[in-house]
Short mmCIF file of C-alpha atoms and ligand atoms in Angstrom, two decimals:
data_model
loop_
_atom_site.label_atom_id
_atom_site.label_comp_id
_atom_site.label_asym_id
_atom_site.label_seq_id
_atom_site.Cartn_x
_atom_site.Cartn_y
_atom_site.Cartn_z
CA MET A 20 -74.90 213.13 13.55
CA GLY A 21 -77.51 215.73 12.58
CA ASN A 22 -80.40 213.57 13.85
CA ARG A 23 -80.70 215.90 16.85
CA GLY A 24 -80.91 218.79 14.47
CA TYR A 25 -78.69 221.64 13.16
CA ALA A 26 -78.02 225.15 14.06
CA ILE A 27 -76.35 227.28 11.67
CA PHE A 28 -74.44 230.56 12.68
CA ILE A 29 -73.51 233.05 9.88
CA PHE A 30 -70.63 235.32 10.86
CA GLY A 31 -70.95 238.35 8.71
CA GLY A 32 -74.72 237.77 8.99
CA SER A 33 -75.77 241.02 7.51
CA GLY A 34 -73.04 241.12 4.80
CA ASP A 35 -73.58 240.91 1.08
CA LEU A 36 -72.88 237.14 0.76
CA ALA A 37 -75.25 236.40 3.64
CA ARG A 38 -78.04 238.51 2.41
CA LYS A 39 -77.73 237.59 -1.26
CA LYS A 40 -76.76 233.97 -1.16
CA ILE A 41 -76.80 232.29 2.11
CA TYR A 42 -80.24 233.21 3.52
CA PRO A 43 -81.99 232.65 0.35
CA VAL A 44 -80.56 229.21 -0.06
CA LEU A 45 -81.29 228.25 3.54
CA ARG A 46 -84.88 229.45 3.27
CA LYS A 47 -85.24 227.30 0.12
CA LEU A 48 -83.89 224.27 1.70
CA TYR A 49 -85.86 224.82 4.84
CA LYS A 50 -89.03 225.12 2.74
CA GLU A 51 -88.22 221.94 0.78
CA ASP A 52 -87.26 220.11 3.78
CA GLY A 53 -83.66 220.04 2.37
CA ILE A 54 -82.18 220.41 5.84
CA PRO A 55 -84.36 218.07 7.96
CA ASN A 56 -84.20 219.26 11.61
CA LEU A 57 -82.86 222.67 11.04
CA LYS A 58 -83.51 224.16 14.45
CA ALA A 59 -81.90 227.55 14.24
CA VAL A 60 -80.30 230.11 11.98
CA TYR A 61 -78.33 232.91 13.62
CA GLY A 62 -77.06 236.01 11.93
CA LEU A 63 -74.08 237.47 13.65
CA ALA A 64 -72.93 240.85 12.72
CA ARG A 65 -72.08 244.26 14.21
CA ASP A 66 -75.08 246.07 12.67
CA GLU A 67 -78.30 244.88 11.17
CA ASN A 68 -77.59 246.41 7.78
CA GLY A 69 -80.77 245.44 5.83
CA ILE A 70 -81.86 242.51 8.00
CA PRO A 71 -85.06 244.03 9.07
CA GLU A 72 -86.10 244.70 5.40
CA LEU A 73 -85.14 241.13 4.63
CA LEU A 74 -87.36 239.79 7.39
CA LYS A 75 -90.32 241.53 5.93
CA GLU A 76 -90.03 239.19 2.84
CA TRP A 77 -89.26 235.91 4.69
CA GLU A 78 -91.77 233.10 5.40
CA GLU A 79 -93.06 233.01 9.02
CA ASP A 80 -91.65 229.54 9.61
CA PHE A 81 -88.29 230.54 8.63
CA LYS A 82 -88.45 233.74 10.70
CA LYS A 83 -89.30 231.69 13.79
CA ILE A 84 -85.96 229.81 13.65
CA PHE A 85 -83.92 233.00 12.65
CA LYS A 86 -82.22 235.10 15.18
CA PHE A 87 -80.01 238.23 14.64
CA ILE A 88 -77.37 238.79 17.21
CA SER A 89 -75.49 241.99 17.42
CA PHE A 90 -71.87 240.71 17.33
CA ASP A 91 -68.40 241.98 17.37
CA VAL A 92 -65.89 239.35 16.60
CA PHE A 93 -63.26 241.13 18.74
CA SER A 94 -65.33 241.36 21.91
CA ASP A 95 -65.43 238.62 24.66
CA GLU A 96 -68.82 239.78 25.54
CA SER A 97 -70.14 238.78 22.12
CA TYR A 98 -68.79 235.22 22.45
CA ASN A 99 -70.43 235.01 26.01
CA ILE A 100 -73.77 235.82 24.34
CA LEU A 101 -73.00 233.23 21.75
CA ALA A 102 -72.13 230.67 24.40
CA LYS A 103 -75.46 231.27 26.18
CA GLU A 104 -77.33 230.34 22.83
CA ILE A 105 -75.25 227.30 22.41
CA GLU A 106 -76.19 226.19 25.97
CA LYS A 107 -79.75 225.99 24.65
CA LEU A 108 -78.74 223.64 21.77
CA LYS A 109 -77.72 220.39 23.67
CA GLY A 110 -76.81 217.72 21.34
CA THR A 111 -77.51 219.87 18.14
CA GLU A 112 -74.82 219.88 15.44
CA LEU A 113 -73.39 223.42 15.19
CA ILE A 114 -72.36 224.83 11.72
CA PHE A 115 -70.34 228.03 11.94
CA TYR A 116 -70.07 229.79 8.58
CA LEU A 117 -67.42 232.49 8.44
CA ALA A 118 -68.89 234.87 5.63
CA LEU A 119 -66.49 237.39 6.86
CA PRO A 120 -63.62 239.53 5.30
CA PRO A 121 -60.50 237.35 5.28
CA THR A 122 -58.68 239.74 7.78
CA LEU A 123 -61.19 238.58 10.43
CA PHE A 124 -60.86 234.87 10.04
CA GLU A 125 -58.08 234.27 12.56
CA THR A 126 -59.55 236.37 15.47
CA THR A 127 -62.94 234.73 14.94
CA ILE A 128 -61.53 231.21 14.91
CA ARG A 129 -59.56 231.73 18.05
CA HIS A 130 -62.43 233.20 19.91
CA LEU A 131 -65.03 230.80 18.72
CA GLY A 132 -62.61 227.81 19.23
CA ALA A 133 -62.18 228.83 22.94
CA THR A 134 -65.80 229.38 23.38
CA LEU A 135 -66.52 225.90 21.98
CA ARG A 136 -64.18 224.18 24.41
CA LYS A 137 -66.89 223.83 26.92
CA PHE A 138 -69.22 222.24 24.55
CA SER A 139 -69.52 218.73 23.29
CA ASN A 140 -71.83 219.47 20.33
CA PRO A 141 -70.73 218.06 16.98
CA ARG A 142 -69.44 220.95 14.96
CA LYS A 143 -68.39 222.09 11.53
CA ILE A 144 -66.76 225.32 10.33
CA VAL A 145 -67.14 226.77 7.04
CA ILE A 146 -64.63 229.32 5.71
CA GLU A 147 -64.98 231.69 2.72
CA LYS A 148 -62.20 232.49 0.34
CA PRO A 149 -59.64 233.88 0.01
CA PHE A 150 -58.08 231.55 2.54
CA GLY A 151 -55.16 233.60 3.82
CA PHE A 152 -53.47 236.36 1.81
CA ASP A 153 -50.37 234.33 0.82
CA PHE A 154 -48.73 231.08 1.61
CA LEU A 155 -47.57 232.04 5.10
CA SER A 156 -50.77 233.47 6.31
CA ALA A 157 -52.72 230.57 4.76
CA ASP A 158 -50.42 228.14 6.66
CA ARG A 159 -51.03 230.06 9.87
CA LEU A 160 -54.66 230.10 9.40
CA ASN A 161 -54.59 226.32 8.95
CA ASN A 162 -52.63 226.01 12.24
CA VAL A 163 -54.91 228.20 14.14
CA LEU A 164 -57.96 226.01 12.86
CA TYR A 165 -56.24 222.83 13.94
CA LYS A 166 -55.88 224.15 17.49
CA TYR A 167 -59.74 223.97 17.73
CA PHE A 168 -60.97 221.73 14.94
CA ILE A 169 -59.97 218.59 13.02
CA GLU A 170 -59.75 218.53 9.31
CA ASP A 171 -62.92 216.61 9.07
CA GLU A 172 -64.90 219.36 10.76
CA ILE A 173 -63.49 222.13 8.31
CA TYR A 174 -65.11 223.14 5.12
CA ARG A 175 -63.10 225.52 2.97
CA ILE A 176 -65.57 226.56 0.46
CA ASP A 177 -65.02 227.58 -3.15
CA HIS A 178 -68.48 228.26 -4.62
CA PHE A 179 -67.24 227.65 -8.29
CA LEU A 180 -67.22 224.04 -7.27
CA GLY A 181 -70.88 224.15 -6.44
CA LYS A 182 -71.71 225.19 -9.97
CA GLY A 183 -73.62 222.71 -12.13
CA ALA A 184 -71.46 222.69 -15.23
CA VAL A 185 -68.20 222.50 -13.16
CA GLN A 186 -69.68 219.29 -11.43
CA SER A 187 -70.32 217.91 -14.84
CA ILE A 188 -66.69 217.93 -15.88
CA PHE A 189 -66.03 214.89 -13.72
CA SER A 190 -68.58 212.73 -15.48
CA LEU A 191 -67.90 214.14 -18.83
CA ARG A 192 -64.31 213.05 -18.49
CA PHE A 193 -64.51 209.86 -16.60
CA SER A 194 -67.66 208.36 -17.78
CA ASN A 195 -67.09 208.76 -21.55
CA SER A 196 -64.41 206.98 -23.13
CA ILE A 197 -64.86 209.15 -26.37
CA PHE A 198 -63.63 212.02 -24.31
CA GLU A 199 -61.28 210.40 -21.90
CA GLY A 200 -59.44 208.97 -24.83
CA ILE A 201 -58.44 212.23 -26.20
CA TRP A 202 -58.15 214.32 -23.04
CA ASN A 203 -54.36 214.60 -23.22
CA LYS A 204 -51.25 216.19 -25.00
CA ASN A 205 -51.54 213.92 -27.98
CA PHE A 206 -54.95 215.50 -28.99
CA VAL A 207 -55.26 218.68 -27.04
CA ASP A 208 -53.45 221.89 -28.37
CA HIS A 209 -54.26 224.08 -25.53
CA VAL A 210 -56.95 224.92 -22.84
CA GLN A 211 -58.50 228.33 -22.02
CA ILE A 212 -60.32 229.13 -18.80
CA SER A 213 -62.01 232.45 -18.70
CA ALA A 214 -64.14 234.11 -15.95
CA LEU A 215 -65.09 237.39 -17.35
CA GLU A 216 -67.44 239.84 -15.48
CA SER A 217 -69.13 242.83 -16.77
CA ILE A 218 -69.53 244.36 -13.40
CA GLY A 219 -66.94 246.37 -11.59
CA VAL A 220 -66.15 246.23 -7.76
CA GLU A 221 -69.80 247.48 -7.15
CA GLY A 222 -69.18 248.92 -3.65
CA ARG A 223 -66.84 245.96 -2.55
CA ALA A 224 -63.66 247.97 -2.77
CA GLY A 225 -63.19 247.78 0.90
CA TYR A 226 -62.56 243.97 0.42
CA TYR A 227 -61.40 243.96 -3.23
CA ASP A 228 -58.83 246.71 -3.08
CA ARG A 229 -56.52 244.71 -0.83
CA ILE A 230 -57.07 241.59 -2.75
CA GLY A 231 -57.04 241.96 -6.52
CA ALA A 232 -58.05 239.49 -9.23
CA LEU A 233 -55.27 237.12 -8.65
CA ARG A 234 -56.11 236.31 -5.02
CA ASP A 235 -59.87 236.90 -5.64
CA MET A 236 -60.38 234.65 -8.55
CA VAL A 237 -57.17 232.69 -9.73
CA GLN A 238 -55.75 231.36 -6.48
CA ASN A 239 -59.09 229.58 -5.77
CA HIS A 240 -61.77 229.38 -8.39
CA LEU A 241 -59.68 229.20 -11.62
CA LEU A 242 -57.08 226.77 -10.17
CA GLN A 243 -59.80 224.52 -8.87
CA ILE A 244 -61.48 224.43 -12.30
CA LEU A 245 -58.08 223.76 -13.88
CA ALA A 246 -57.64 220.97 -11.40
CA PHE A 247 -60.99 219.40 -12.42
CA ILE A 248 -60.06 219.71 -16.09
CA ALA A 249 -56.68 218.16 -15.88
CA MET A 250 -56.55 215.88 -12.92
CA GLU A 251 -56.18 212.11 -13.30
CA PRO A 252 -59.17 209.90 -12.44
CA PRO A 253 -59.33 209.11 -8.89
CA CYS A 254 -59.14 205.42 -7.77
CA CYS A 255 -62.51 205.65 -6.08
CA LEU A 256 -65.00 208.25 -5.38
CA GLU A 257 -64.17 208.86 -1.75
CA PRO A 258 -63.73 212.53 -1.04
CA GLU A 259 -60.18 212.22 0.09
CA ARG A 260 -59.17 210.28 -3.07
CA ILE A 261 -60.69 213.03 -5.23
CA ARG A 262 -58.77 215.63 -3.33
CA ASP A 263 -55.68 213.53 -3.54
CA GLU A 264 -55.80 213.85 -7.43
CA LYS A 265 -56.47 217.53 -7.28
CA ILE A 266 -53.44 218.18 -5.08
CA LYS A 267 -51.23 216.00 -7.31
CA LEU A 268 -52.31 218.00 -10.28
CA LEU A 269 -51.66 221.34 -8.57
CA MET A 270 -48.34 220.02 -7.52
CA SER A 271 -47.59 219.30 -11.20
CA ILE A 272 -48.03 222.91 -12.29
CA ARG A 273 -44.71 224.29 -13.35
CA GLU A 274 -43.44 226.91 -11.09
CA ILE A 275 -43.22 230.36 -12.64
CA ARG A 276 -40.04 231.89 -11.59
CA LYS A 277 -40.13 235.47 -10.43
CA LYS A 278 -37.74 236.59 -13.26
CA ASP A 279 -39.98 234.95 -15.85
CA VAL A 280 -43.39 236.36 -14.57
CA LYS A 281 -43.47 238.81 -17.54
CA ASN A 282 -43.69 235.88 -19.93
CA PHE A 283 -46.39 234.04 -18.06
CA ALA A 284 -48.67 236.66 -16.30
CA VAL A 285 -50.40 239.85 -17.29
CA ARG A 286 -52.33 242.20 -15.03
CA GLY A 287 -54.54 245.21 -15.77
CA ARG A 288 -56.94 247.72 -14.18
CA TYR A 289 -59.97 249.16 -15.79
CA LYS A 290 -60.03 252.78 -16.32
CA GLY A 291 -61.84 254.55 -13.55
CA TYR A 292 -61.09 252.02 -10.85
CA THR A 293 -59.09 254.40 -8.87
CA GLU A 294 -61.98 256.88 -8.73
CA GLU A 295 -64.27 254.23 -7.17
CA GLU A 296 -65.14 254.82 -3.54
CA GLY A 297 -62.77 253.22 -1.00
CA VAL A 298 -60.06 252.59 -3.59
CA ASP A 299 -56.38 253.46 -2.54
CA PRO A 300 -54.53 254.11 -5.92
CA SER A 301 -51.20 253.48 -4.34
CA LEU A 302 -52.16 249.70 -3.94
CA LYS A 303 -51.92 249.06 -7.58
CA THR A 304 -54.71 246.54 -7.43
CA GLU A 305 -55.26 244.58 -10.55
CA THR A 306 -58.89 244.04 -11.72
CA PHE A 307 -57.77 241.79 -14.56
CA THR A 308 -55.26 238.94 -14.85
CA ALA A 309 -54.29 236.39 -17.43
CA LEU A 310 -51.80 233.63 -16.98
CA LYS A 311 -50.07 230.91 -18.93
CA LEU A 312 -49.50 227.65 -16.98
CA TYR A 313 -47.87 224.39 -17.95
CA ILE A 314 -48.54 221.01 -16.25
CA ASP A 315 -45.47 218.87 -16.02
CA ASN A 316 -46.89 215.45 -16.11
CA LEU A 317 -47.20 212.69 -18.73
CA ARG A 318 -50.71 213.56 -19.68
CA TRP A 319 -50.15 217.37 -20.32
CA GLN A 320 -46.52 217.98 -20.98
CA GLY A 321 -46.20 220.95 -23.39
CA VAL A 322 -49.90 221.90 -23.40
CA PRO A 323 -50.40 225.55 -22.28
CA PHE A 324 -53.37 226.36 -20.05
CA TYR A 325 -54.35 229.99 -20.42
CA LEU A 326 -56.36 231.50 -17.62
CA ARG A 327 -57.92 235.01 -17.59
CA THR A 328 -60.45 236.85 -15.38
CA GLY A 329 -61.33 240.45 -14.90
CA LYS A 330 -64.00 242.88 -14.05
CA LYS A 331 -65.77 245.54 -16.16
CA LEU A 332 -65.24 243.53 -19.31
CA ASN A 333 -67.27 243.12 -22.30
CA ARG A 334 -69.71 240.38 -20.93
CA LYS A 335 -70.30 237.93 -18.13
CA LEU A 336 -69.05 234.66 -19.29
CA THR A 337 -67.31 231.73 -17.40
CA GLU A 338 -66.12 229.21 -19.89
CA ILE A 339 -63.67 226.51 -20.43
CA VAL A 340 -62.42 225.97 -23.95
CA ILE A 341 -60.44 222.93 -24.87
CA VAL A 342 -58.85 223.35 -28.40
CA PHE A 343 -57.70 220.29 -30.23
CA LYS A 344 -54.84 219.88 -32.49
CA GLU A 345 -55.34 220.63 -36.18
CA ILE A 346 -55.99 217.71 -38.43
CA PRO A 347 -53.45 217.16 -41.29
CA GLY A 348 -54.67 219.64 -43.89
CA VAL A 349 -55.62 217.22 -46.94
CA PHE A 350 -58.89 218.99 -47.52
CA ALA A 351 -57.33 222.33 -46.99
CA LYS A 352 -54.80 221.91 -49.63
CA LEU A 353 -57.19 220.39 -52.20
CA LEU A 354 -59.98 222.91 -51.68
CA ASP A 355 -58.26 225.85 -50.26
CA CYS A 356 -60.29 225.56 -47.06
CA VAL A 357 -59.39 226.96 -43.68
CA PRO A 358 -59.24 224.12 -41.23
CA GLN A 359 -60.62 224.88 -37.83
CA PRO A 360 -59.65 222.82 -34.92
CA ASN A 361 -62.10 220.87 -32.87
CA VAL A 362 -63.30 222.52 -29.67
CA ILE A 363 -65.09 221.27 -26.63
CA ALA A 364 -66.37 224.13 -24.60
CA ILE A 365 -67.94 224.12 -21.17
CA GLN A 366 -69.90 227.23 -20.46
CA ILE A 367 -70.45 227.66 -16.72
CA ALA A 368 -72.18 231.06 -16.77
CA PRO A 369 -74.40 232.75 -17.75
CA LYS A 370 -75.72 229.27 -18.98
CA ASN A 371 -74.64 225.64 -18.44
CA VAL A 372 -73.85 224.42 -21.93
CA ILE A 373 -71.46 221.91 -23.31
CA THR A 374 -70.46 222.69 -26.93
CA LEU A 375 -68.73 220.61 -29.52
CA LYS A 376 -67.35 222.16 -32.55
CA ILE A 377 -66.75 219.96 -35.42
CA GLN A 378 -65.93 220.26 -39.10
CA LEU A 379 -68.65 219.13 -41.46
CA ARG A 380 -69.64 219.14 -45.17
CA PRO A 381 -72.71 221.23 -45.49
CA PRO A 382 -75.29 218.61 -46.40
CA ALA A 383 -76.48 220.02 -49.63
CA GLN A 384 -73.03 220.67 -51.11
CA ARG A 385 -71.07 218.33 -53.46
CA PHE A 386 -69.42 215.24 -51.84
CA ILE A 387 -66.03 216.99 -51.89
CA SER A 388 -66.54 220.32 -50.31
CA CYS A 389 -65.04 222.36 -47.60
CA PRO A 390 -66.04 221.29 -44.22
CA VAL A 391 -67.55 224.28 -42.21
CA GLU A 392 -67.32 224.72 -38.58
CA SER A 393 -70.53 223.29 -37.05
CA ARG A 394 -71.61 223.07 -33.47
CA LEU A 395 -73.55 220.87 -31.16
CA ASP A 396 -74.87 222.75 -28.17
CA PHE A 397 -75.91 220.74 -25.18
CA ASP A 398 -77.74 223.01 -22.75
CA LEU A 399 -77.75 221.01 -19.55
CA GLU A 400 -81.03 222.68 -18.06
CA ASP A 401 -82.91 222.35 -21.23
CA TYR A 402 -82.01 218.76 -21.83
CA TYR A 403 -82.69 217.37 -18.40
CA LYS A 404 -85.73 219.79 -17.95
CA GLU A 405 -84.24 220.61 -14.54
CA LYS A 406 -83.20 223.85 -13.07
CA ILE A 407 -79.69 223.55 -11.76
CA PRO A 408 -79.51 224.67 -8.12
CA GLU A 409 -77.63 227.64 -7.08
CA ALA A 410 -73.90 226.78 -6.34
CA TYR A 411 -74.26 227.66 -2.53
CA GLU A 412 -77.27 225.35 -2.30
CA MET A 413 -75.39 222.49 -3.74
CA LEU A 414 -72.64 223.04 -1.26
CA PHE A 415 -74.86 223.45 1.74
CA ARG A 416 -76.31 220.15 1.08
CA ASP A 417 -72.73 218.67 1.07
CA ILE A 418 -71.83 220.45 4.38
CA ILE A 419 -75.02 218.97 6.03
CA GLU A 420 -74.27 215.60 4.82
CA GLY A 421 -70.58 215.78 5.63
CA ASP A 422 -69.33 215.37 2.03
CA HIS A 423 -65.94 217.09 1.56
CA SER A 424 -65.52 216.11 -2.18
CA LEU A 425 -66.06 219.75 -3.15
CA PHE A 426 -64.23 221.48 -0.51
CA ILE A 427 -60.71 222.56 -0.43
CA ARG A 428 -58.12 220.63 1.67
CA ALA A 429 -55.44 222.44 3.59
CA ASP A 430 -52.69 221.26 1.14
CA GLU A 431 -54.63 222.31 -1.72
CA THR A 432 -54.90 225.97 -0.69
CA LEU A 433 -51.25 226.10 0.30
CA GLN A 434 -50.21 224.66 -3.12
CA ALA A 435 -52.46 227.21 -4.81
CA TRP A 436 -50.73 229.89 -3.02
CA LYS A 437 -47.35 228.51 -4.09
CA ILE A 438 -48.55 228.87 -7.66
CA VAL A 439 -49.47 232.48 -7.58
CA GLU A 440 -46.92 233.78 -5.09
CA PRO A 441 -44.02 234.50 -7.44
CA ILE A 442 -46.38 236.52 -9.55
CA LEU A 443 -47.54 238.64 -6.67
CA GLU A 444 -44.02 239.23 -5.54
CA ALA A 445 -42.96 240.24 -8.99
CA TRP A 446 -45.99 242.61 -9.30
CA ALA A 447 -45.30 244.18 -5.92
CA GLU A 448 -41.88 245.29 -7.30
CA ASP A 449 -43.25 246.66 -10.49
CA ASP A 450 -45.12 249.92 -10.64
CA TYR A 451 -46.51 249.59 -14.20
CA ILE A 452 -50.05 248.39 -14.36
CA PRO A 453 -51.73 248.38 -17.84
CA GLU A 454 -55.17 250.00 -17.93
CA TYR A 455 -58.03 248.80 -20.14
CA GLU A 456 -61.30 250.35 -21.27
CA PRO A 457 -64.37 249.32 -19.36
CA GLY A 458 -66.44 247.03 -21.66
CA SER A 459 -63.44 245.79 -23.53
CA TRP A 460 -61.65 242.48 -23.35
CA GLY A 461 -58.91 243.50 -21.09
CA PRO A 462 -55.50 245.06 -21.70
CA LYS A 463 -53.67 244.52 -24.89
CA GLU A 464 -50.92 242.67 -22.95
CA ALA A 465 -53.48 239.91 -22.43
CA MET A 466 -53.90 239.48 -26.03
CA GLU A 467 -50.15 239.51 -26.65
CA LEU A 468 -49.65 236.80 -23.96
CA ILE A 469 -51.58 234.22 -26.11
CA GLU A 470 -51.03 235.73 -29.60
CA ARG A 471 -47.21 235.34 -29.35
CA ASP A 472 -47.85 231.59 -29.13
CA GLY A 473 -49.97 231.68 -32.47
CA ARG A 474 -53.12 231.41 -30.59
CA ARG A 475 -55.99 233.71 -29.60
CA TRP A 476 -58.48 234.05 -26.89
CA LEU A 477 -61.77 232.34 -27.86
CA ILE A 478 -65.35 232.88 -27.03
CA VAL A 479 -67.54 229.87 -27.91
C1 BG6 E 19 -66.35 235.80 -5.80
C2 BG6 E 19 -65.43 236.93 -6.04
O1 BG6 E 19 -65.71 234.73 -5.38
O2 BG6 E 19 -66.86 235.33 -7.09
C3 BG6 E 19 -66.23 238.06 -6.84
O3 BG6 E 19 -65.12 237.45 -4.74
C4 BG6 E 19 -66.79 237.57 -8.04
O4 BG6 E 19 -65.27 239.13 -7.04
C5 BG6 E 19 -67.59 236.26 -7.87
O5 BG6 E 19 -67.59 238.61 -8.66
C6 BG6 E 19 -67.93 235.73 -9.27
O6 BG6 E 19 -68.71 234.66 -9.02
P1 BG6 E 19 -70.16 234.27 -9.87
O7 BG6 E 19 -70.63 233.02 -9.25
O8 BG6 E 19 -70.87 235.45 -9.96
O9 BG6 E 19 -69.47 233.89 -11.29
#
């Protein structure tokens, strides 16, 4: 399809995401010939906002194919200008990337779709998260998309699925009988998925304040990671079959009833958030959330999955921790040892590390000694002597190649909204939002959520 070349249109072309992630990745791919036949890159935005400064740093070759178009997503005139550019691109595949605030998706899709009616170029549309604001708006957004695009042309992007260690979950689980054999309720006590950030909203309050942590991180990133960790192996490696297993998993997550939300979900807000520029204190936006979920299927019945994410926390750490059941305490009884469970941890950020924690007798001790917790750290970049590409780079390659394996299908995003919606509804009716100290681990309620089950949050 792309033999006759590609043209990429970035809506929100002077925004944070475009400047910090999308252009650097496109420049890199262009330089390395990662997108053969990339003919043109357009940045579309109301104002240039830092683009002239960026251009000064760019390679001459890339500058030649880049064009900034002053663009208002609400104005017909803007789409006429866009149409004139498309006329010059006969036969070229058009890739439209909506790096826009979610409130602008619908309008942009309608106008863009109408504009494209008079062209026959192959096309793709990439949409950033959050996809909708709730189940209904996501459903409506899907329907608007289907007026102009077919599912095969749609790429709902979740950049966490572009991350190296996240992609390795698949082979770790499904290419190793030693792991696959224990990856179930018979061996696993519980699973923790944490995406902790040390930064605050950093000038993004205009976006974040209406969204909050549950919509920003859980509905998409964390539930996608959960799906990768807990799904069944697909019958075959076709993108649709992989997505079939993810949706099956999401549909097996036990519904949290609104009246039970307090027992399963916690929110929090860092002290000082309401003083940040652009924040409306009446919105009660959460900057932290922790959840407990159960998966009602044969593999996971009764195993809790604890999820947490937040801003202005103690450190940047994205990590999955799988805690195994305790071994019968024979040694413990005999020697007064404290047995620790085995743990497999997959660190996604700041590094890509798979850690295995085992109990081992220190080698110089007597034969019968207390085993101590010992760890095997497997740093993916060190071991393979390869730098793992940036998540957006991985995903751009997939978009170019038309591989949907790591993109979110319509039914997945709707199901993810179904999972979080009772929580959003319960919170909307509750004025109390616990605060936490910047630099801490979040509100004490998050500790209580896990501690009342006799467990604790772990950092591996
Ligand atoms: C984005 C969220 O999707 O992910 C941000 O909108 C968050 O609020 C970011 O900071 C975290 O991603 P990463 O790749 O920096 O861990």
